[in-house]
CSV table of C-alpha atoms in Angstrom, one decimal:
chain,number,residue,atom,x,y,z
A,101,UNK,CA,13.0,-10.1,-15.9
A,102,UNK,CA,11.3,-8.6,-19.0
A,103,UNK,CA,8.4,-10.3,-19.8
A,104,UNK,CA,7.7,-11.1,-23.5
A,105,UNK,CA,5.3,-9.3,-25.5
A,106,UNK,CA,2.8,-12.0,-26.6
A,107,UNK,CA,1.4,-12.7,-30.3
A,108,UNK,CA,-2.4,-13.0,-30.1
A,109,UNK,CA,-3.4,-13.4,-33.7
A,110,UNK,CA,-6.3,-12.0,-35.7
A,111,UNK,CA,-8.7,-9.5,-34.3
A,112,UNK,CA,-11.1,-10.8,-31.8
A,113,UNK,CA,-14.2,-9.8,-33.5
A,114,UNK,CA,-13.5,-11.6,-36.5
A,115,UNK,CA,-12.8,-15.0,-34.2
A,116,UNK,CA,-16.0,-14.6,-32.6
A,117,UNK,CA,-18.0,-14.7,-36.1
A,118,UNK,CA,-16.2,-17.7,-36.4
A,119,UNK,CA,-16.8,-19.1,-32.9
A,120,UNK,CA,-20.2,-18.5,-33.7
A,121,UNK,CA,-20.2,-20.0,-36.9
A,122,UNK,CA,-19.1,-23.2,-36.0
A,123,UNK,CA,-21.4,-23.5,-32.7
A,124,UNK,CA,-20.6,-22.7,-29.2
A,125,UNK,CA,-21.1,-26.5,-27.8
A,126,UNK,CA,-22.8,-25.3,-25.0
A,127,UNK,CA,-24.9,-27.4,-22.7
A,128,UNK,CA,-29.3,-27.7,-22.2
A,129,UNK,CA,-28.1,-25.9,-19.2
A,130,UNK,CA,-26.6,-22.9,-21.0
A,131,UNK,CA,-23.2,-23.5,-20.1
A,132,UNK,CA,-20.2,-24.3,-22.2
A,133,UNK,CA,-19.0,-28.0,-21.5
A,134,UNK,CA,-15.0,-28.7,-21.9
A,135,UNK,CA,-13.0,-31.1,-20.5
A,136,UNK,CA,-10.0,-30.4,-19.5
A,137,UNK,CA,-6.6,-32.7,-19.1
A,138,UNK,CA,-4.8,-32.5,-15.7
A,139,UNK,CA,-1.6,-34.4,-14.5
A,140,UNK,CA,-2.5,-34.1,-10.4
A,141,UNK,CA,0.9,-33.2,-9.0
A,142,UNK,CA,0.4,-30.9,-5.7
A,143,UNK,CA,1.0,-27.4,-7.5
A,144,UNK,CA,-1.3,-28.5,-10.5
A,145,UNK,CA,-4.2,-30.4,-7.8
A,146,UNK,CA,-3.8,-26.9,-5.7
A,147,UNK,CA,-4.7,-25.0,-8.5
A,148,UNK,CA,-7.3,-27.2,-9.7
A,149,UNK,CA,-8.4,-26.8,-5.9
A,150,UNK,CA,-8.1,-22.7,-5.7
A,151,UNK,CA,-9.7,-22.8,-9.7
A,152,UNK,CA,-12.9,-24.3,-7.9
A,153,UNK,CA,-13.3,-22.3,-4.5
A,154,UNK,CA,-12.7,-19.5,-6.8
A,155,UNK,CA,-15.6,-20.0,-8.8
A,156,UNK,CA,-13.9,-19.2,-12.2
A,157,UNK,CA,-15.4,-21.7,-14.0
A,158,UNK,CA,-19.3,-20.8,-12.7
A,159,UNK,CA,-18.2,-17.4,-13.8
A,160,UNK,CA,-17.4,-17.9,-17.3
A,161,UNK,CA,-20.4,-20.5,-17.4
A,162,UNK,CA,-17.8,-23.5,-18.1
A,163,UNK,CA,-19.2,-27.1,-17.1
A,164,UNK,CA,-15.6,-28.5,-16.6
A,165,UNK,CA,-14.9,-32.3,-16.3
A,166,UNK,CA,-11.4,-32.7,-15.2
A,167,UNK,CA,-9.4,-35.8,-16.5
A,168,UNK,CA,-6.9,-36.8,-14.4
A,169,UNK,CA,-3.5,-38.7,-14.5
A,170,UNK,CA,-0.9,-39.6,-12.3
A,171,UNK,CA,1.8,-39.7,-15.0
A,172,UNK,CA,3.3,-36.9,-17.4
A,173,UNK,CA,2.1,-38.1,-20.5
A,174,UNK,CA,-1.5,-39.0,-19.1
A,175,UNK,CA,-3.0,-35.7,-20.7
A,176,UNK,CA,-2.2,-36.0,-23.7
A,177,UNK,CA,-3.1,-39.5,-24.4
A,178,UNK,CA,-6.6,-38.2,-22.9
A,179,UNK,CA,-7.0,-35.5,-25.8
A,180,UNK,CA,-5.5,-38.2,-28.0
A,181,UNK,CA,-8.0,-40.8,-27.3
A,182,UNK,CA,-10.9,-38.2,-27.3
A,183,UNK,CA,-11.3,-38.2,-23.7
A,184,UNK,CA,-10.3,-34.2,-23.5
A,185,UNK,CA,-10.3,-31.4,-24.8
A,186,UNK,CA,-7.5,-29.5,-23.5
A,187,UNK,CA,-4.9,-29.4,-21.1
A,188,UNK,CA,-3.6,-26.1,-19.1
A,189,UNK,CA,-1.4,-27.0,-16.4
A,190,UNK,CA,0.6,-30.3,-17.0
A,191,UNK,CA,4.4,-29.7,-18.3
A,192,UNK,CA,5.3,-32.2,-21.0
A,193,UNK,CA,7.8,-32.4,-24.0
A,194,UNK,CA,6.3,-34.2,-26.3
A,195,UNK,CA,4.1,-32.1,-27.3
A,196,UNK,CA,5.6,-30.8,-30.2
A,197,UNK,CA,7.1,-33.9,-31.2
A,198,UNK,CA,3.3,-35.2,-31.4
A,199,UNK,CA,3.0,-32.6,-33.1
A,200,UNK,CA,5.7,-33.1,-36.1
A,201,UNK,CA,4.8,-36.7,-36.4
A,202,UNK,CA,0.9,-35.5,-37.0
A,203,UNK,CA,-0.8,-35.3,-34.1
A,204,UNK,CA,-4.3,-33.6,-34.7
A,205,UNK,CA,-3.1,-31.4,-31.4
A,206,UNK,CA,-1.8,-27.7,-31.3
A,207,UNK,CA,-0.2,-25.0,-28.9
A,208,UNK,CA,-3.0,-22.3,-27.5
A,209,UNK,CA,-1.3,-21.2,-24.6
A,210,UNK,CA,1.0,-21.2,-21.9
A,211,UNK,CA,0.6,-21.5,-17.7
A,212,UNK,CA,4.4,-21.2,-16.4
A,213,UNK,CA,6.2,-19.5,-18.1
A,214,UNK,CA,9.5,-20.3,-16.5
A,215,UNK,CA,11.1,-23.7,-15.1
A,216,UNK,CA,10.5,-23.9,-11.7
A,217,UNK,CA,12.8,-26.4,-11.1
A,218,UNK,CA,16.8,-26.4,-10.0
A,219,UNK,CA,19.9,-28.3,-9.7
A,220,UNK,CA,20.7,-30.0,-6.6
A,221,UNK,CA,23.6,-31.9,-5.3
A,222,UNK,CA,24.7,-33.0,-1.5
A,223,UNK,CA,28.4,-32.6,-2.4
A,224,UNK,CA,30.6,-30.2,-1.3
A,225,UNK,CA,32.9,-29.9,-4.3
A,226,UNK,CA,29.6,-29.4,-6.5
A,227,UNK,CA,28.6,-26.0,-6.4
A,228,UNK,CA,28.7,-24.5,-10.1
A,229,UNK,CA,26.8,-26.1,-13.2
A,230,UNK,CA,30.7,-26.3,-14.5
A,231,UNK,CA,31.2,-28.8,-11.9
A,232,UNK,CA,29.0,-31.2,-13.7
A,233,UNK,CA,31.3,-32.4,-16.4
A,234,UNK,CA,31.9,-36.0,-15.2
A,235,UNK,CA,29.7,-36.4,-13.1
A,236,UNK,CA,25.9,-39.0,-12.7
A,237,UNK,CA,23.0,-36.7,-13.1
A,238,UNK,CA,19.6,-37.7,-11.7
A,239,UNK,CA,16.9,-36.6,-14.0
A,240,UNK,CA,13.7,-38.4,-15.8
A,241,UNK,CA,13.4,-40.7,-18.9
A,242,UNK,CA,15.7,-40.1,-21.8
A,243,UNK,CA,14.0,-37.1,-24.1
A,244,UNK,CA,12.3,-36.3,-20.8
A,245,UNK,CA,11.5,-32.8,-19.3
A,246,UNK,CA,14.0,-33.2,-17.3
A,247,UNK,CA,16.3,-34.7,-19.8
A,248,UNK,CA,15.5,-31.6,-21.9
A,249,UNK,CA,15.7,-29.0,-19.1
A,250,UNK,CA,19.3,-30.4,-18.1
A,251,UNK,CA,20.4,-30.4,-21.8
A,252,UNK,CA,19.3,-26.8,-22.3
A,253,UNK,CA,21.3,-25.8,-19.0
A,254,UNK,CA,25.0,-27.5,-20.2
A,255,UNK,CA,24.3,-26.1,-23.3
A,256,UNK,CA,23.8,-22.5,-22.3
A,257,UNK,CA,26.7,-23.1,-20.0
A,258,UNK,CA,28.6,-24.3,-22.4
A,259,UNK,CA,28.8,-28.1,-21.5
A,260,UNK,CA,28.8,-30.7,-24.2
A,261,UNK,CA,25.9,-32.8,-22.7
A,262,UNK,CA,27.8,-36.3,-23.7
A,263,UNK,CA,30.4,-35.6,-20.7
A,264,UNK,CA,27.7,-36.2,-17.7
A,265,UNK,CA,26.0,-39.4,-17.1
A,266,UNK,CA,22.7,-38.8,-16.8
A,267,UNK,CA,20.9,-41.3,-14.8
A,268,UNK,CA,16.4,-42.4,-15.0
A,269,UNK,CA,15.4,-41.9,-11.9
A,270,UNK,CA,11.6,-41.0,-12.0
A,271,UNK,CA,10.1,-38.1,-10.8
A,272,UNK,CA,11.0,-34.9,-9.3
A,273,UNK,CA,10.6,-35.6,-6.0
A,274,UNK,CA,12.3,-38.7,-7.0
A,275,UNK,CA,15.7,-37.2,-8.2
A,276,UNK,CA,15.9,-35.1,-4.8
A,277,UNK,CA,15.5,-38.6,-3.1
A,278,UNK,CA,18.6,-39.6,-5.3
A,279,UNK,CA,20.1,-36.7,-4.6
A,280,UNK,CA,19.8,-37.7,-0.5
A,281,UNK,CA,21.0,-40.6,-0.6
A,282,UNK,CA,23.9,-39.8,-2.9
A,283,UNK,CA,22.9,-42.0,-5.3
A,284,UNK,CA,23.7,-39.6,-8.1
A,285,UNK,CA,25.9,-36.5,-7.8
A,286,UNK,CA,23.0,-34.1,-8.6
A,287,UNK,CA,19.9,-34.0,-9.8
A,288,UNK,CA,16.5,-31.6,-11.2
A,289,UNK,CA,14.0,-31.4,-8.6
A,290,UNK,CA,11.3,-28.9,-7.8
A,291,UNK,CA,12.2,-25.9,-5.6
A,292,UNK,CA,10.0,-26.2,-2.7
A,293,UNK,CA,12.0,-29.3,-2.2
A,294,UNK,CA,14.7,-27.6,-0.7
A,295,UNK,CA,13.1,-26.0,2.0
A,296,UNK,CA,12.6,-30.1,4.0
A,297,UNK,CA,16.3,-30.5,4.2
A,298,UNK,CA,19.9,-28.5,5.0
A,299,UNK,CA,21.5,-32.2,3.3
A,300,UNK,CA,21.5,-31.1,-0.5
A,301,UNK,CA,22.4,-27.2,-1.9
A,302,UNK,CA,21.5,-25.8,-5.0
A,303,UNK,CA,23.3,-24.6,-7.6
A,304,UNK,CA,25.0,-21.3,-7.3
A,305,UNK,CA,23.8,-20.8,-11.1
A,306,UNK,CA,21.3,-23.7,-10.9
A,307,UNK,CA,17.8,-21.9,-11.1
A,308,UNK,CA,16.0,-23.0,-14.1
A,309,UNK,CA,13.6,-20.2,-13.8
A,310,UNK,CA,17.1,-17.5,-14.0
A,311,UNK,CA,18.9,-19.6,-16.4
A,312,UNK,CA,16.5,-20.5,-19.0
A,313,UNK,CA,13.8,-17.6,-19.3
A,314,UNK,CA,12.9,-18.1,-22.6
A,315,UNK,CA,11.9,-22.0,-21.7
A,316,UNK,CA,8.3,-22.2,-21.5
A,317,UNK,CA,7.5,-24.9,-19.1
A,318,UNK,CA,3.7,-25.9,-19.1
A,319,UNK,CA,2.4,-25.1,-22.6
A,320,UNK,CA,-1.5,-25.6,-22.9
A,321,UNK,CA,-2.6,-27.8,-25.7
A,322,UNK,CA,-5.6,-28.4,-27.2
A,323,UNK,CA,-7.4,-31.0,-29.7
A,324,UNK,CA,-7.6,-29.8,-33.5
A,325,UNK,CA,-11.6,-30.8,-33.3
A,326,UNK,CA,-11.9,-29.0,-29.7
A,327,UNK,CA,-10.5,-26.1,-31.2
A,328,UNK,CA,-13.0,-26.3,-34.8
A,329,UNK,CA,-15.9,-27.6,-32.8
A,330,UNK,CA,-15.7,-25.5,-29.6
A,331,UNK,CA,-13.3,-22.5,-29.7
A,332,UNK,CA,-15.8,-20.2,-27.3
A,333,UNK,CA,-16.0,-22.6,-24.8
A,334,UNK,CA,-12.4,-23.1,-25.0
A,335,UNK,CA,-11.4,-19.2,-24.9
A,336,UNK,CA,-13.7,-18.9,-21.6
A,337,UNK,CA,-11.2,-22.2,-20.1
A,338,UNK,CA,-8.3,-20.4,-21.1
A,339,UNK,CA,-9.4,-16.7,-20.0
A,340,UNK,CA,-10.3,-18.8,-16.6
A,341,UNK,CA,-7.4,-19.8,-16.3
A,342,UNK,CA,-5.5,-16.9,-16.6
A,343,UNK,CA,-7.4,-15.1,-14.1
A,344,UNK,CA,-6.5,-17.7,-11.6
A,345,UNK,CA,-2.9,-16.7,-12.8
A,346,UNK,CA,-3.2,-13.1,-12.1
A,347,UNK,CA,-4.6,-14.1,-9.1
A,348,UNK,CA,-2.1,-16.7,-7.5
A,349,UNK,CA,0.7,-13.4,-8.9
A,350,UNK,CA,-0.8,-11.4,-6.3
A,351,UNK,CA,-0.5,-11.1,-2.3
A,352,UNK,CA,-4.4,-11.4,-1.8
A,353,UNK,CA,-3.5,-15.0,-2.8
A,354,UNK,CA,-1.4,-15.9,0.5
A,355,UNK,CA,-4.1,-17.5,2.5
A,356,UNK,CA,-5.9,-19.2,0.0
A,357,UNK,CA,-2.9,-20.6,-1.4
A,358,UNK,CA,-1.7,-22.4,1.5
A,359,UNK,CA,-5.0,-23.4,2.4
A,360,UNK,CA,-4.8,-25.3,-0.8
A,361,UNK,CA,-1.5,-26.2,-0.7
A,362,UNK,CA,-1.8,-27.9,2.5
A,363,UNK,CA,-5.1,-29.4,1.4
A,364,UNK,CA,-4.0,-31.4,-1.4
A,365,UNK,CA,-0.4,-32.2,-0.6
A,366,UNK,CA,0.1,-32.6,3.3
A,367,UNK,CA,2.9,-30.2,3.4
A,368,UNK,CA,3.4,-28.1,6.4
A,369,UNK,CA,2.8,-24.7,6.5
A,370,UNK,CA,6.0,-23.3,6.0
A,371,UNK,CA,6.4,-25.8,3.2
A,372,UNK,CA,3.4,-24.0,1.5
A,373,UNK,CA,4.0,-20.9,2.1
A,374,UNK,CA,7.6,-21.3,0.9
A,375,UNK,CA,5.7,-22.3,-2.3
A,376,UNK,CA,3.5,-19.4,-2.7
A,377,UNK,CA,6.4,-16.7,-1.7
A,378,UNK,CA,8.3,-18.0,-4.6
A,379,UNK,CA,5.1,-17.8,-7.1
A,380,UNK,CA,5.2,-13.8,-5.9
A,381,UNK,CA,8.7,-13.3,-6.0
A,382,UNK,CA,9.4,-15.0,-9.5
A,383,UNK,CA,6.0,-14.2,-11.3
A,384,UNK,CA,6.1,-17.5,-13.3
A,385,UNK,CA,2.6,-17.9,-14.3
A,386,UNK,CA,1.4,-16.3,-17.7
A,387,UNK,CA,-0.6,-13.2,-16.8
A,388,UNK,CA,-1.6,-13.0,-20.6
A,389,UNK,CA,-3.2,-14.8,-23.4
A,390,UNK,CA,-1.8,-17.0,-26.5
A,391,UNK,CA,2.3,-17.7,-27.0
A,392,UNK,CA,5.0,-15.7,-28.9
A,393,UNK,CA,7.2,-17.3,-32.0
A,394,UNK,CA,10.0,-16.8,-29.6
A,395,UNK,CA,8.8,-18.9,-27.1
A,396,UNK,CA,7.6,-21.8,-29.7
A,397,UNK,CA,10.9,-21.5,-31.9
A,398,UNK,CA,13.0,-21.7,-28.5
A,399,UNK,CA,11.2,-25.1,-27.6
A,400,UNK,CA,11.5,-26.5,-31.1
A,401,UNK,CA,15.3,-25.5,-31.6
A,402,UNK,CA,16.0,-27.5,-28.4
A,403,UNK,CA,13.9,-30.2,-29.9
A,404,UNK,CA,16.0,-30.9,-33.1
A,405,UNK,CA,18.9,-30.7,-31.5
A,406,UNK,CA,17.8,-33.5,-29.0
A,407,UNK,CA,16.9,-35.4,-31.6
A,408,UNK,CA,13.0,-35.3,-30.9
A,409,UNK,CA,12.1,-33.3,-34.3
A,410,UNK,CA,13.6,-33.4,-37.5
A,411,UNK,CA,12.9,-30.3,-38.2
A,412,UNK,CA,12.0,-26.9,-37.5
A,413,UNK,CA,7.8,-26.7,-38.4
A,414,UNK,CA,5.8,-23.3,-39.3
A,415,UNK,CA,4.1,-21.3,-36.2
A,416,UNK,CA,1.3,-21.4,-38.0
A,417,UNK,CA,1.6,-25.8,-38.2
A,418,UNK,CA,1.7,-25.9,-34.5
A,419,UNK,CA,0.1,-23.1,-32.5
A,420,UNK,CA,-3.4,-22.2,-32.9
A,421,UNK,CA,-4.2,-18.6,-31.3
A,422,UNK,CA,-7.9,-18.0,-32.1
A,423,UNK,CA,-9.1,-19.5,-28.4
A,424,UNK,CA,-6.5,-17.4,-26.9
A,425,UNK,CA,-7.7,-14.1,-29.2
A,426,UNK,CA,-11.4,-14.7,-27.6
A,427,UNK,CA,-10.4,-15.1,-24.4
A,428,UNK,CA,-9.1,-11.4,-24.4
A,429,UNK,CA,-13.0,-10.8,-24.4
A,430,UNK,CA,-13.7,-12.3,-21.1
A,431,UNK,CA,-10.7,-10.9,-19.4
A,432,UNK,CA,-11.7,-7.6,-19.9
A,433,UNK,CA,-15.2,-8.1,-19.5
């Protein structure tokens, strides 16, 4: 898979006048205070975990207070209600619709690049995403992520979305429950899910992460007044970040990983280190700074025709790329 050449903005010496300009909110203590908006699911609470005994905040002088949620819209309320800054690793789709309707929030990166989710079913004359027509469809609330995700797959297989039934469920892990107990013909679910039962297949042509590349599924957002008030100490969360990225893309990350894994989430072992093998064999984490106008038209394209925006806004209206230009400096420093 070819990865997309990203759009960084202006040149990183004129965004650190300005970063400078506009103060670098740092503490008594020297360090830059952000606080950053996390929806704890076990992939996002492992890397929160792996972020800490790596020591990437202490080594970009960040003092990070982490603001947690149980439920996928969670972080951004939190940066809505002034509780956050910014949020790097949560996967939400209302982002942009926020956005449209004049939410002070906008783009500034992106963590996973790719979907790692699939379609799952536990019948036998299921095995195609052409053998949906017809048929109930576990996925989230309507307008959902998961909602979306499924929409974008019948549509780039051709599949008028009104001829399956999709069905609320809940949550990822959820769906997969539905998807046991035949309560729904199929359903979106994470991938590792597959690896705790032989009940349910996937999708010969099911793998979100193959099927839609160009959907970018954890965006990082930020708060307009973060982003005027603190842009340094956001570029050192982002470039943070990121080198946690590179590092979880690489085998020296095996041990860790499922250390983590297993710490956070009770999974077994092999559960975990299913987990990590398919972080290393898919790549899905952004290795790079800021987000392309492919990647932000994509996502607003399957917006309007969802029904969530009305129309189509500038780049410029919702991505803000000057945190992510200044981060270049402290991942090459």
């Amino acid at each position: 898979m070819s990865r997309r050449r990203l759009l960084v903005g202006a040149a990183s010496c004129s965004v650190l006048a300005l970063a400078q300009a506009r103060g670098r909110a740092q503490t008594s203590s020297g360090s830059f205070a952000v606080r950053v908006a996390s929806n704890q699911g076990p992939e996002n609470a492992t890397l929160q975990r792996l972020m800490l005994e790596r020591g990437y905040f202490r080594a970009l002088s960040l003092d990070i207070r982490l603001a947690e949620s149980r439920s996928v819209s969670g972080p951004m309320e939190a940066i809505l209600h002034g509780e956050a800054d910014i949020c790097m690793i949560s996967a939400y789709a209302g982002i942009l619709p926020a956005i449209a309707q004049g939410a002070p929030v906008r783009l500034v990166g992106a963590a996973l690049r790719l979907p790692t989710l699939a379609v799952y079913s536990g019948r036998k004359d299921i095995r195609h995403v052409s053998d949906l027509a017809g048929r109930t469809i576990g996925v989230g609330p309507r307008n959902g992520l998961l909602h979306i995700l499924a929409l974008a797959l019948l549509h780039e297989k051709g599949i008028d979305g009104t001829r399956v039934n999709f069905v609320n469920i809940g949550s990822n892990a959820q769906v997969f429950q539905a998807v046991l107990s035949g309560r729904v013909d199929a359903g979106l679910s994470g991938e590792a899910d597959a690896d705790t039962t032989t009940a349910v297949h996937m999708l010969s042509d099911g793998k979100l992460w193959e099927q839609l590349p160009r959907y970018t599924y954890q965006t990082a957002y930020a708060s307009v007044s973060a982003i005027n008030e603190k842009p340094e100490a956001l570029a050192r969360c982002i470039a943070a970040y990121v080198r946690l990225f590179r590092y979880l893309s690489s085998p020296v990350s095996r041990e860790a990983y499922i250390e983590a894994r297993q710490f956070v989430s009770k999974m077994g072992a092999d559960e975990a280190e299913s987990a990590w093998t398919f972080i290393q064999k898919h790549q899905p984490y952004a290795l790079n700074t800021g987000l392309s106008r492919d990647q932000v038209d994509y996502l607003q394209k399957l917006n309007v025709s969802a029904g969530l925006q009305t129309a189509m806004l500038p780049f410029d209206h919702v991505v803000d790329l000057g945190p992510a230009t200044l981060a270049r400096q402290f991942l090459s420093s």
